[in-house]
PDB file of C-alpha atoms in Angstrom:
ATOM      1  CA  MET A   1     -63.688 107.088 -98.916  1.00  0.00           C
ATOM      2  CA  ASN A   2     -61.134 106.537 -95.772  1.00  0.00           C
ATOM      3  CA  GLU A   3     -61.717 102.583 -96.810  1.00  0.00           C
ATOM      4  CA  CYS A   4     -60.662 103.339-100.254  1.00  0.00           C
ATOM      5  CA  ARG A   5     -57.877 105.290 -99.118  1.00  0.00           C
ATOM      6  CA  HIS A   6     -56.500 102.697 -96.421  1.00  0.00           C
ATOM      7  CA  LYS A   7     -56.939  99.831 -99.534  1.00  0.00           C
ATOM      8  CA  GLN A   8     -54.866 102.139-101.240  1.00  0.00           C
ATOM      9  CA  HIS A   9     -52.298 102.668 -98.863  1.00  0.00           C
ATOM     10  CA  ALA A  10     -52.103  99.122 -97.996  1.00  0.00           C
ATOM     11  CA  ARG A  11     -51.446  98.283-102.033  1.00  0.00           C
ATOM     12  CA  LEU A  12     -48.956 101.211-102.141  1.00  0.00           C
ATOM     13  CA  ALA A  13     -47.072  99.515 -98.981  1.00  0.00           C
ATOM     14  CA  THR A  14     -47.191  95.936-100.157  1.00  0.00           C
ATOM     15  CA  ALA A  15     -45.829  97.118-103.335  1.00  0.00           C
ATOM     16  CA  GLU A  16     -43.044  99.111-101.738  1.00  0.00           C
ATOM     17  CA  ARG A  17     -42.041  96.224 -99.671  1.00  0.00           C
ATOM     18  CA  ARG A  18     -42.039  94.378-102.839  1.00  0.00           C
ATOM     19  CA  ILE A  19     -39.960  96.578-104.760  1.00  0.00           C
ATOM     20  CA  CYS A  20     -37.436  96.385-101.883  1.00  0.00           C
ATOM     21  CA  ASP A  21     -37.415  93.116-101.528  1.00  0.00           C
ATOM     22  CA  ILE A  22     -36.273  92.862-105.498  1.00  0.00           C
ATOM     23  CA  GLU A  23     -33.840  95.371-104.718  1.00  0.00           C
ATOM     24  CA  ASP A  24     -32.464  93.440-102.494  1.00  0.00           C
ATOM     25  CA  ASP A  25     -32.160  90.305-104.206  1.00  0.00           C
ATOM     26  CA  HIS A  26     -30.324  92.157-106.932  1.00  0.00           C
ATOM     27  CA  THR A  27     -27.724  93.716-104.687  1.00  0.00           C
ATOM     28  CA  GLN A  28     -27.059  90.167-103.329  1.00  0.00           C
ATOM     29  CA  GLN A  29     -26.779  88.753-106.792  1.00  0.00           C
ATOM     30  CA  ASP A  30     -24.948  91.433-108.172  1.00  0.00           C
ATOM     31  CA  LYS A  31     -22.045  90.892-104.529  1.00  0.00           C
ATOM     32  CA  GLU A  32     -22.595  86.771-105.613  1.00  0.00           C
ATOM     33  CA  MET A  33     -21.658  87.768-109.556  1.00  0.00           C
ATOM     34  CA  LYS A  34     -18.612  89.828-108.458  1.00  0.00           C
ATOM     35  CA  GLU A  35     -17.670  86.832-106.427  1.00  0.00           C
ATOM     36  CA  MET A  36     -17.849  84.675-109.272  1.00  0.00           C
ATOM     37  CA  HIS A  37     -15.680  87.001-111.244  1.00  0.00           C
ATOM     38  CA  THR A  38     -12.948  87.145-109.122  1.00  0.00           C
ATOM     39  CA  GLU A  39     -13.192  83.125-109.169  1.00  0.00           C
ATOM     40  CA  ILE A  40     -13.140  82.453-112.687  1.00  0.00           C
ATOM     41  CA  PRO A  41      -9.353  82.918-113.470  1.00  0.00           C
ATOM     42  CA  HIS A  42      -8.480  80.920-110.702  1.00  0.00           C
ATOM     43  CA  ILE A  43     -10.804  77.922-111.850  1.00  0.00           C
ATOM     44  CA  GLN A  44      -9.455  77.910-115.714  1.00  0.00           C
ATOM     45  CA  LEU A  45      -5.699  77.944-114.282  1.00  0.00           C
ATOM     46  CA  LYS A  46      -7.094  75.013-112.258  1.00  0.00           C
ATOM     47  CA  ASN A  47      -8.321  73.501-115.268  1.00  0.00           C
ATOM     48  CA  GLU A  48      -5.800  74.015-117.390  1.00  0.00           C
ATOM     49  CA  ASP A  49      -3.522  72.238-114.449  1.00  0.00           C
ATOM     50  CA  LEU A  50      -5.678  69.540-114.448  1.00  0.00           C
ATOM     51  CA  GLU A  51      -5.646  68.800-118.361  1.00  0.00           C
ATOM     52  CA  ALA A  52      -1.776  69.066-118.422  1.00  0.00           C
ATOM     53  CA  ARG A  53      -1.442  66.158-115.921  1.00  0.00           C
ATOM     54  CA  THR A  54      -3.637  63.809-117.627  1.00  0.00           C
ATOM     55  CA  GLN A  55      -1.864  64.488-120.750  1.00  0.00           C
ATOM     56  CA  ARG A  56       1.377  64.561-118.853  1.00  0.00           C
ATOM     57  CA  SER A  57       1.841  60.482-119.303  1.00  0.00           C
ATOM     58  CA  ASN A  58       0.129  60.267-123.114  1.00  0.00           C
ATOM     59  CA  MET A  59       2.833  59.530-125.569  1.00  0.00           C
ATOM     60  CA  ARG A  60       2.659  60.118-129.444  1.00  0.00           C
ATOM     61  CA  VAL A  61       4.063  57.185-131.676  1.00  0.00           C
ATOM     62  CA  ALA A  62       4.530  58.027-134.996  1.00  0.00           C
ATOM     63  CA  ASP A  63       5.575  56.208-138.395  1.00  0.00           C
ATOM     64  CA  ILE A  64       4.247  52.718-137.803  1.00  0.00           C
ATOM     65  CA  LEU A  65       2.060  51.405-140.249  1.00  0.00           C
ATOM     66  CA  GLU A  66      -1.003  49.998-139.523  1.00  0.00           C
ATOM     67  CA  SER A  67      -1.200  46.981-141.156  1.00  0.00           C
ATOM     68  CA  THR A  68       2.221  45.981-138.855  1.00  0.00           C
ATOM     69  CA  ALA A  69      -0.098  46.574-136.063  1.00  0.00           C
ATOM     70  CA  THR A  70      -2.924  43.642-136.138  1.00  0.00           C
ATOM     71  CA  GLY A  71      -4.769  43.191-133.119  1.00  0.00           C
ATOM     72  CA  ARG A  72      -4.953  45.491-130.215  1.00  0.00           C
ATOM     73  CA  THR A  73      -2.943  48.441-130.568  1.00  0.00           C
ATOM     74  CA  LYS A  74      -1.879  48.388-126.816  1.00  0.00           C
ATOM     75  CA  ASP A  75      -0.883  44.805-127.097  1.00  0.00           C
ATOM     76  CA  TYR A  76       1.254  45.599-130.078  1.00  0.00           C
ATOM     77  CA  LEU A  77       2.862  48.896-128.710  1.00  0.00           C
ATOM     78  CA  GLU A  78       4.034  47.099-125.150  1.00  0.00           C
ATOM     79  CA  LYS A  79       5.738  44.488-127.445  1.00  0.00           C
ATOM     80  CA  LEU A  80       7.156  46.690-129.852  1.00  0.00           C
ATOM     81  CA  LEU A  81       8.156  49.077-127.171  1.00  0.00           C
ATOM     82  CA  LEU A  82       9.555  46.164-124.978  1.00  0.00           C
ATOM     83  CA  ALA A  83      11.328  44.750-128.168  1.00  0.00           C
ATOM     84  CA  LEU A  84      13.179  48.334-128.590  1.00  0.00           C
ATOM     85  CA  PHE A  85      14.225  48.599-124.994  1.00  0.00           C
ATOM     86  CA  ARG A  86      14.870  45.558-123.678  1.00  0.00           C
ATOM     87  CA  ALA A  87      18.674  46.175-123.747  1.00  0.00           C
ATOM     88  CA  GLU A  88      18.851  49.377-122.041  1.00  0.00           C
ATOM     89  CA  LYS A  89      19.832  48.768-118.477  1.00  0.00           C
ATOM     90  CA  PHE A  90      17.787  51.617-116.890  1.00  0.00           C
ATOM     91  CA  PHE A  91      14.658  50.503-118.385  1.00  0.00           C
ATOM     92  CA  LYS A  92      12.191  48.397-116.079  1.00  0.00           C
ATOM     93  CA  THR A  93       8.706  47.462-117.038  1.00  0.00           C
ATOM     94  CA  PHE A  94       5.859  49.823-118.006  1.00  0.00           C
ATOM     95  CA  VAL A  95       2.545  49.381-118.583  1.00  0.00           C
ATOM     96  CA  ILE A  96       0.091  51.269-121.182  1.00  0.00           C
ATOM     97  CA  LYS A  97      -3.354  52.266-119.766  1.00  0.00           C
ATOM     98  CA  GLN A  98      -4.450  52.330-123.108  1.00  0.00           C
ATOM     99  CA  ALA A  99      -3.595  53.270-126.955  1.00  0.00           C
ATOM    100  CA  TYR A 100      -5.371  53.993-130.018  1.00  0.00           C
ATOM    101  CA  CYS A 101      -4.733  55.512-133.428  1.00  0.00           C
ATOM    102  CA  SER A 102      -5.384  59.220-133.323  1.00  0.00           C
ATOM    103  CA  LEU A 103      -8.624  60.571-134.875  1.00  0.00           C
ATOM    104  CA  ALA A 104      -7.098  61.997-138.448  1.00  0.00           C
ATOM    105  CA  PRO A 105      -8.734  60.011-140.960  1.00  0.00           C
ATOM    106  CA  LYS A 106      -7.477  57.239-142.113  1.00  0.00           C
ATOM    107  CA  PRO A 107      -4.193  57.706-145.107  1.00  0.00           C
ATOM    108  CA  VAL A 108      -4.717  56.626-148.269  1.00  0.00           C
ATOM    109  CA  PRO A 109      -1.192  54.122-149.592  1.00  0.00           C
ATOM    110  CA  GLY A 110       1.405  56.514-149.819  1.00  0.00           C
ATOM    111  CA  GLU A 111       0.607  59.093-146.868  1.00  0.00           C
ATOM    112  CA  LEU A 112       2.490  58.875-143.705  1.00  0.00           C
ATOM    113  CA  PRO A 113       0.159  56.623-141.139  1.00  0.00           C
ATOM    114  CA  ARG A 114      -1.633  58.044-138.129  1.00  0.00           C
ATOM    115  CA  PRO A 115       0.076  58.595-135.132  1.00  0.00           C
ATOM    116  CA  ILE A 116      -0.869  56.250-132.331  1.00  0.00           C
ATOM    117  CA  ILE A 117      -1.584  57.982-128.357  1.00  0.00           C
ATOM    118  CA  ALA A 118      -0.812  55.747-125.775  1.00  0.00           C
ATOM    119  CA  LYS A 119      -1.301  56.515-122.102  1.00  0.00           C
ATOM    120  CA  LEU A 120       1.047  55.018-119.630  1.00  0.00           C
ATOM    121  CA  LEU A 121      -0.374  54.029-116.321  1.00  0.00           C
ATOM    122  CA  ASN A 122       2.385  55.943-114.638  1.00  0.00           C
ATOM    123  CA  TYR A 123       3.820  58.877-116.061  1.00  0.00           C
ATOM    124  CA  ARG A 124       7.409  58.319-115.163  1.00  0.00           C
ATOM    125  CA  ASP A 125       7.527  55.451-117.430  1.00  0.00           C
ATOM    126  CA  MET A 126       7.019  58.218-119.919  1.00  0.00           C
ATOM    127  CA  ASP A 127      10.148  60.013-118.858  1.00  0.00           C
ATOM    128  CA  GLN A 128      12.318  56.472-118.592  1.00  0.00           C
ATOM    129  CA  LEU A 129      11.127  55.472-122.207  1.00  0.00           C
ATOM    130  CA  LEU A 130      11.644  59.334-123.525  1.00  0.00           C
TER     131      LEU A 130
END
């Protein structure tokens, strides 16, 4: 009988220890969750800032027919912008890192052409162009 009571006491002590460990883990997780919730607005602001910085050097060029932009869009756009702004005395050379037509469906004849998105290597060049 005593042996049975000792086994039950040992099992009860083990169960209490496990419950206590689980409660400690739960309080630690609650604390970490609260810390994460306080960090979320800061991370969202940081993400918005990074998105704005990456789009800062993007330029949207509209009303250029795709049929006139033969070959690589990047090369065509560089030649076009150089031809347009070569006479400007404030203008210096610029580098287009990437250029492509927007992801809109290809227009049917008679519709406005898709805009061209160009990413300049230096955002200050875009300020000069605009």
